[in-house]
PDB file of C-alpha atoms in Angstrom:
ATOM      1  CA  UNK A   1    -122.171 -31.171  -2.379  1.00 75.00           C
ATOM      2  CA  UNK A   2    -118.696 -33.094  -2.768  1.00 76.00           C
ATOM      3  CA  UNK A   3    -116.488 -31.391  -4.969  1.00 74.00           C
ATOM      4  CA  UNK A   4    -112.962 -33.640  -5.809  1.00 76.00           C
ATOM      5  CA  UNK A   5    -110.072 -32.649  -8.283  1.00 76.00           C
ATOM      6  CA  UNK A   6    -107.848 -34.316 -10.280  1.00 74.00           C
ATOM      7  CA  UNK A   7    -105.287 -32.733 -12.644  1.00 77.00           C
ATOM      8  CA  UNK A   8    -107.909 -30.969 -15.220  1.00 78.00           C
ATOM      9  CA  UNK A   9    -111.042 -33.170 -14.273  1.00 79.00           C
ATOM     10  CA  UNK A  10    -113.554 -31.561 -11.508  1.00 79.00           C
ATOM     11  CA  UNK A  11    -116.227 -33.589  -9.769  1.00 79.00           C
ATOM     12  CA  UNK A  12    -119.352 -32.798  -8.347  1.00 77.00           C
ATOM     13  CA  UNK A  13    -121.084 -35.074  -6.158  1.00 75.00           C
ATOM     14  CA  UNK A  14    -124.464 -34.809  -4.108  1.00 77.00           C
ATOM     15  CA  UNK A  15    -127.819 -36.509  -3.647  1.00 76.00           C
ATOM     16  CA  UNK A  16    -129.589 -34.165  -6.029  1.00 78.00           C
ATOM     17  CA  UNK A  17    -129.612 -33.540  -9.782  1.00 77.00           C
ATOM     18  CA  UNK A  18    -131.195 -30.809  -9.752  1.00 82.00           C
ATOM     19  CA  UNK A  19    -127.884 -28.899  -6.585  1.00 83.00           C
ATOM     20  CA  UNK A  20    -125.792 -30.048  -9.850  1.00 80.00           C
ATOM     21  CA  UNK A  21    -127.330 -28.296 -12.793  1.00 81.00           C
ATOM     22  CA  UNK A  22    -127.456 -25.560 -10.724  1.00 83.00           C
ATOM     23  CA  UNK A  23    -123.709 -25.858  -9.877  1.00 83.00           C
ATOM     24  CA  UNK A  24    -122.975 -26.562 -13.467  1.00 82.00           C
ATOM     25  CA  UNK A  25    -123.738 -23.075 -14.865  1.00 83.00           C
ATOM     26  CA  UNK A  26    -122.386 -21.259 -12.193  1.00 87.00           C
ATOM     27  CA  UNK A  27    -118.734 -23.369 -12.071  1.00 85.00           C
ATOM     28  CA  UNK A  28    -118.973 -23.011 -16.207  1.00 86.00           C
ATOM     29  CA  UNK A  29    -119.098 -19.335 -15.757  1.00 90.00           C
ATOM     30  CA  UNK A  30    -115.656 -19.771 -13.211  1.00 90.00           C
ATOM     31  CA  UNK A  31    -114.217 -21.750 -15.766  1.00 88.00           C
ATOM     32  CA  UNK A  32    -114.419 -19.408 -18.594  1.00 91.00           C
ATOM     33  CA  UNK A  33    -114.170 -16.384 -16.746  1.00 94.00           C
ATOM     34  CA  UNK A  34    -110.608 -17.975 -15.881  1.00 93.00           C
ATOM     35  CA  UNK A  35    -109.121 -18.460 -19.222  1.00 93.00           C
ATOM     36  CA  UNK A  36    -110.435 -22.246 -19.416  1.00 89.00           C
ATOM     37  CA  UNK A  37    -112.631 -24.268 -21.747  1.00 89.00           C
ATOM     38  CA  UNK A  38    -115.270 -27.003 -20.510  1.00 86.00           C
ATOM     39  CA  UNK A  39    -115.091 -30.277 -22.498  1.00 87.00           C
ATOM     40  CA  UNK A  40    -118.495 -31.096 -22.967  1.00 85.00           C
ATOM     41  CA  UNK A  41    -117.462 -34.441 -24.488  1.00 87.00           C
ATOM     42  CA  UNK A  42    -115.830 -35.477 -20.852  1.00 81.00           C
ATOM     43  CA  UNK A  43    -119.249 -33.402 -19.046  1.00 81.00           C
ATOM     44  CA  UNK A  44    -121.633 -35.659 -17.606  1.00 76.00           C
ATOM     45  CA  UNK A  45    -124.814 -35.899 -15.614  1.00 74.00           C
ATOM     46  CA  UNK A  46    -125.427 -39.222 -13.517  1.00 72.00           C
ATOM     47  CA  UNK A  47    -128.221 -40.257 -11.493  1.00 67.00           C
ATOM     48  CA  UNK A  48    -127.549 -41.753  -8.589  1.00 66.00           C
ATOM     49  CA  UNK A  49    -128.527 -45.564  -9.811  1.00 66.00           C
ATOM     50  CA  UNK A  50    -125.762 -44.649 -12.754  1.00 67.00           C
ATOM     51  CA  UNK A  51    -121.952 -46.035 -12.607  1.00 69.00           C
ATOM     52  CA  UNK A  52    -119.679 -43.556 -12.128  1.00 72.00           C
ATOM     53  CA  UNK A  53    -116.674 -43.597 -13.464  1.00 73.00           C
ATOM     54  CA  UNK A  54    -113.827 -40.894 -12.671  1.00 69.00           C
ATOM     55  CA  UNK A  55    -110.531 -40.516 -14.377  1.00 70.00           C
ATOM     56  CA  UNK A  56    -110.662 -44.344 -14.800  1.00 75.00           C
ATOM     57  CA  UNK A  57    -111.724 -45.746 -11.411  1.00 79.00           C
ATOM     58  CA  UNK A  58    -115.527 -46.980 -10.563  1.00 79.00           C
ATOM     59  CA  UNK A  59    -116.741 -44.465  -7.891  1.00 75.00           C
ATOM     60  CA  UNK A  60    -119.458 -45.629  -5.241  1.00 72.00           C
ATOM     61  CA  UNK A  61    -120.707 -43.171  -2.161  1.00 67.00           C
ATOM     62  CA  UNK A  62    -118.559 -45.383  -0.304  1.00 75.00           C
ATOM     63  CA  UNK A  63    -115.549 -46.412  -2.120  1.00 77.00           C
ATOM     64  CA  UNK A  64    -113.399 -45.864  -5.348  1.00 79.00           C
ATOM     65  CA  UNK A  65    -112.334 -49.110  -7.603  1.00 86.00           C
ATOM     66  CA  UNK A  66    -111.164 -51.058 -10.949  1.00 92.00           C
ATOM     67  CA  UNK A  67    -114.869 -51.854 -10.863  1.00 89.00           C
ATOM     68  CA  UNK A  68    -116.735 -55.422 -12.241  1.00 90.00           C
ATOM     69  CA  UNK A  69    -115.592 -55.412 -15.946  1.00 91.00           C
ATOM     70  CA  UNK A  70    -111.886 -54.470 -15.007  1.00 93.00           C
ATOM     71  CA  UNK A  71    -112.197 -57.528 -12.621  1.00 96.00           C
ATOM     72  CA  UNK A  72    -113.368 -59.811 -14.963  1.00 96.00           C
ATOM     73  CA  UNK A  73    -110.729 -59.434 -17.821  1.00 96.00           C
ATOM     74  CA  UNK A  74    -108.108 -59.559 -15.817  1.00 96.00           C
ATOM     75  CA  UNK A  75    -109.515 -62.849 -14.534  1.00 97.00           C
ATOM     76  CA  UNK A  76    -109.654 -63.694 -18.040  1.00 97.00           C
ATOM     77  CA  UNK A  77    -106.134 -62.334 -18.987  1.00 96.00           C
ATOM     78  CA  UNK A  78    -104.862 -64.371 -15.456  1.00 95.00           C
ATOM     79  CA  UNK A  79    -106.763 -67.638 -16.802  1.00 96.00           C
ATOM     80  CA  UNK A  80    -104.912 -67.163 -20.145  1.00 95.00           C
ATOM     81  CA  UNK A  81    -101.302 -67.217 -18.834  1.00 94.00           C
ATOM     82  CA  UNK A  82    -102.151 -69.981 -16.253  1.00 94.00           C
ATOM     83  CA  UNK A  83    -103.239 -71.475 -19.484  1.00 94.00           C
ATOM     84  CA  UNK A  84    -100.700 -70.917 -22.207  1.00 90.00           C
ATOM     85  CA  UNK A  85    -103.235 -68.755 -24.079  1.00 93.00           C
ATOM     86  CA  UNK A  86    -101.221 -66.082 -23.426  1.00 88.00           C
ATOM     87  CA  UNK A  87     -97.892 -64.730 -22.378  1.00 87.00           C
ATOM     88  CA  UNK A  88     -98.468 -60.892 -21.760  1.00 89.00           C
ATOM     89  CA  UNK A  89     -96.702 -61.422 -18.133  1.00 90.00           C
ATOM     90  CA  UNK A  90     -95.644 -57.997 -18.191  1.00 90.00           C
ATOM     91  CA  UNK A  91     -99.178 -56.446 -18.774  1.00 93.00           C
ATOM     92  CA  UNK A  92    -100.965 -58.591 -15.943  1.00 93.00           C
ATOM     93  CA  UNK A  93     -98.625 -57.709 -13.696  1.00 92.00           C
ATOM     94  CA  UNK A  94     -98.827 -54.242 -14.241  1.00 93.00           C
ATOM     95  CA  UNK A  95    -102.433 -54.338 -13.886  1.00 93.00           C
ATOM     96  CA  UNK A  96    -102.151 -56.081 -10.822  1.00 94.00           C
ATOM     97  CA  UNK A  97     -99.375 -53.481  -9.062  1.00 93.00           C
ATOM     98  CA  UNK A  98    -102.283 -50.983 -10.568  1.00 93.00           C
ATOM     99  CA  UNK A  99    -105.026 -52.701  -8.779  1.00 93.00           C
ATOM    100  CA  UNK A 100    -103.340 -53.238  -5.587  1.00 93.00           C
ATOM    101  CA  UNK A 101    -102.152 -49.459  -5.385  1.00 91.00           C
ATOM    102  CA  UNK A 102    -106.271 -48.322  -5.675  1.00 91.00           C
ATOM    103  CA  UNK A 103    -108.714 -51.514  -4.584  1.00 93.00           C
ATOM    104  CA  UNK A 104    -107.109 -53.557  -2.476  1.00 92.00           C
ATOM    105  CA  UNK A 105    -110.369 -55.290  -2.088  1.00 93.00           C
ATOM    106  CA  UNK A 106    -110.465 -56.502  -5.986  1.00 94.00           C
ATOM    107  CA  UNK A 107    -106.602 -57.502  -5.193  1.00 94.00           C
ATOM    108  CA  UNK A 108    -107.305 -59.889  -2.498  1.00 94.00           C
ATOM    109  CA  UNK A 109    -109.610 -61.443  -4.467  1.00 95.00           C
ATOM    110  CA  UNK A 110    -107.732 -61.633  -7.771  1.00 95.00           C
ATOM    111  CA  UNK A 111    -104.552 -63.364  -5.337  1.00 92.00           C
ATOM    112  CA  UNK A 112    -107.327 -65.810  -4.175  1.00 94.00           C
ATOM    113  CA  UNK A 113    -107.617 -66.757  -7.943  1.00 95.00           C
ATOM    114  CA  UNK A 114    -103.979 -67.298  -9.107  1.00 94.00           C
ATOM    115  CA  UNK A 115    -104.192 -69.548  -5.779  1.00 92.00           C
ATOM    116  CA  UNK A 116    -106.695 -72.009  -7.031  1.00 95.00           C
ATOM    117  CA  UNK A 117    -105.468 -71.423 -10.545  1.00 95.00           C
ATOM    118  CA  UNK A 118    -101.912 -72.656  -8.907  1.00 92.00           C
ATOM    119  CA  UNK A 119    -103.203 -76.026  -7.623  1.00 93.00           C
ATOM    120  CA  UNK A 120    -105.519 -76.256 -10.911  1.00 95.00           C
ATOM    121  CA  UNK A 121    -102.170 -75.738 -12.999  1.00 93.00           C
ATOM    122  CA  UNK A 122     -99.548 -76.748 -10.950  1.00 90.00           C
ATOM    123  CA  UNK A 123     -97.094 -77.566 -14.060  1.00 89.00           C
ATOM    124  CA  UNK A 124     -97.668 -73.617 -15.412  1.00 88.00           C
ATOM    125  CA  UNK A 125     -95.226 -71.009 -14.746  1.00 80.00           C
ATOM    126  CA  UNK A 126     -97.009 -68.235 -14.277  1.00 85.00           C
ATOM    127  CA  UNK A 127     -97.344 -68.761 -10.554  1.00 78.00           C
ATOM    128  CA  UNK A 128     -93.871 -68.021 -10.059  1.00 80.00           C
ATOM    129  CA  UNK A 129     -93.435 -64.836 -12.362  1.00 82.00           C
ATOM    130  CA  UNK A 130     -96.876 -63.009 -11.651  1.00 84.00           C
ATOM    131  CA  UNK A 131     -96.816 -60.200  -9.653  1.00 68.00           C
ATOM    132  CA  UNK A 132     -98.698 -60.163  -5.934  1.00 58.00           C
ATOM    133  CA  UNK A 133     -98.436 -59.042  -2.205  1.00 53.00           C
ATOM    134  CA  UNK A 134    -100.512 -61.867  -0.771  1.00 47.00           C
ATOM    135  CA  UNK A 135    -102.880 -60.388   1.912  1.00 47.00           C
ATOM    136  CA  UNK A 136    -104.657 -63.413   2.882  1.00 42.00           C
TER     137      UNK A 136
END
């Protein structure tokens, strides 16, 4: 069994459901006996086919990310200022210093886009004034 902290938010990992609800009584005795309350809105149990998400991250047994839907609006968002649909500059870029800092994986991929979105829409500004660290 994994266990992994940040701030307030515990999380327990391991193959079996069943090592967890037995953990779960046992740490929610801990908890209280310590002066603390369990939030049962924020308590969940996940199977192992189940996405995982942790204090805002996509969690796999092998990595942590932004995860698919993250991905795919800030494609959107990207497509948008390429396009003149949109001028929230400051919010994509902060998404994409964001990304960068946890899933450099999801970066490299998003820098691949503004790329071909650069040669698509080579009269659009947003090439200039959007925020990357090219890895590629």
């Amino acid at each position: 069994m994994a266990y992994t902290r940040y701030a307030d938010d515990i999380t327990l990992s391991c193959q079996s459901i069943k090592k967890i609800e037995k953990a779960k009584s046992f740490i929610q005795t801990i908890i209280k006996d310590e002066g603390f309350r369990v939030n049962k809105k924020k308590t969940r149990l996940l199977g192992l086919r189940k996405k995982k998400s942790v204090t805002g991250l996509v969690v796999s047994s092998k990595k942590a990310g932004v995860g698919r839907e993250v991905y795919r609006e800030l494609r959107v968002k990207i497509h948008h200022l390429f396009t003149g649909k949109a001028n929230n500059l400051t919010h994509i870029n902060g998404w994409l210093s964001f990304v960068y800092g946890v899933d450099k994986g999801i970066h490299k991929k998003l820098s691949v886009y503004i790329e071909n979105l650069s040669k698509k829409y080579p009269t659009s500004g947003a090439r200039d004034s959007i925020w990357r660290k090219i890895e590629i």
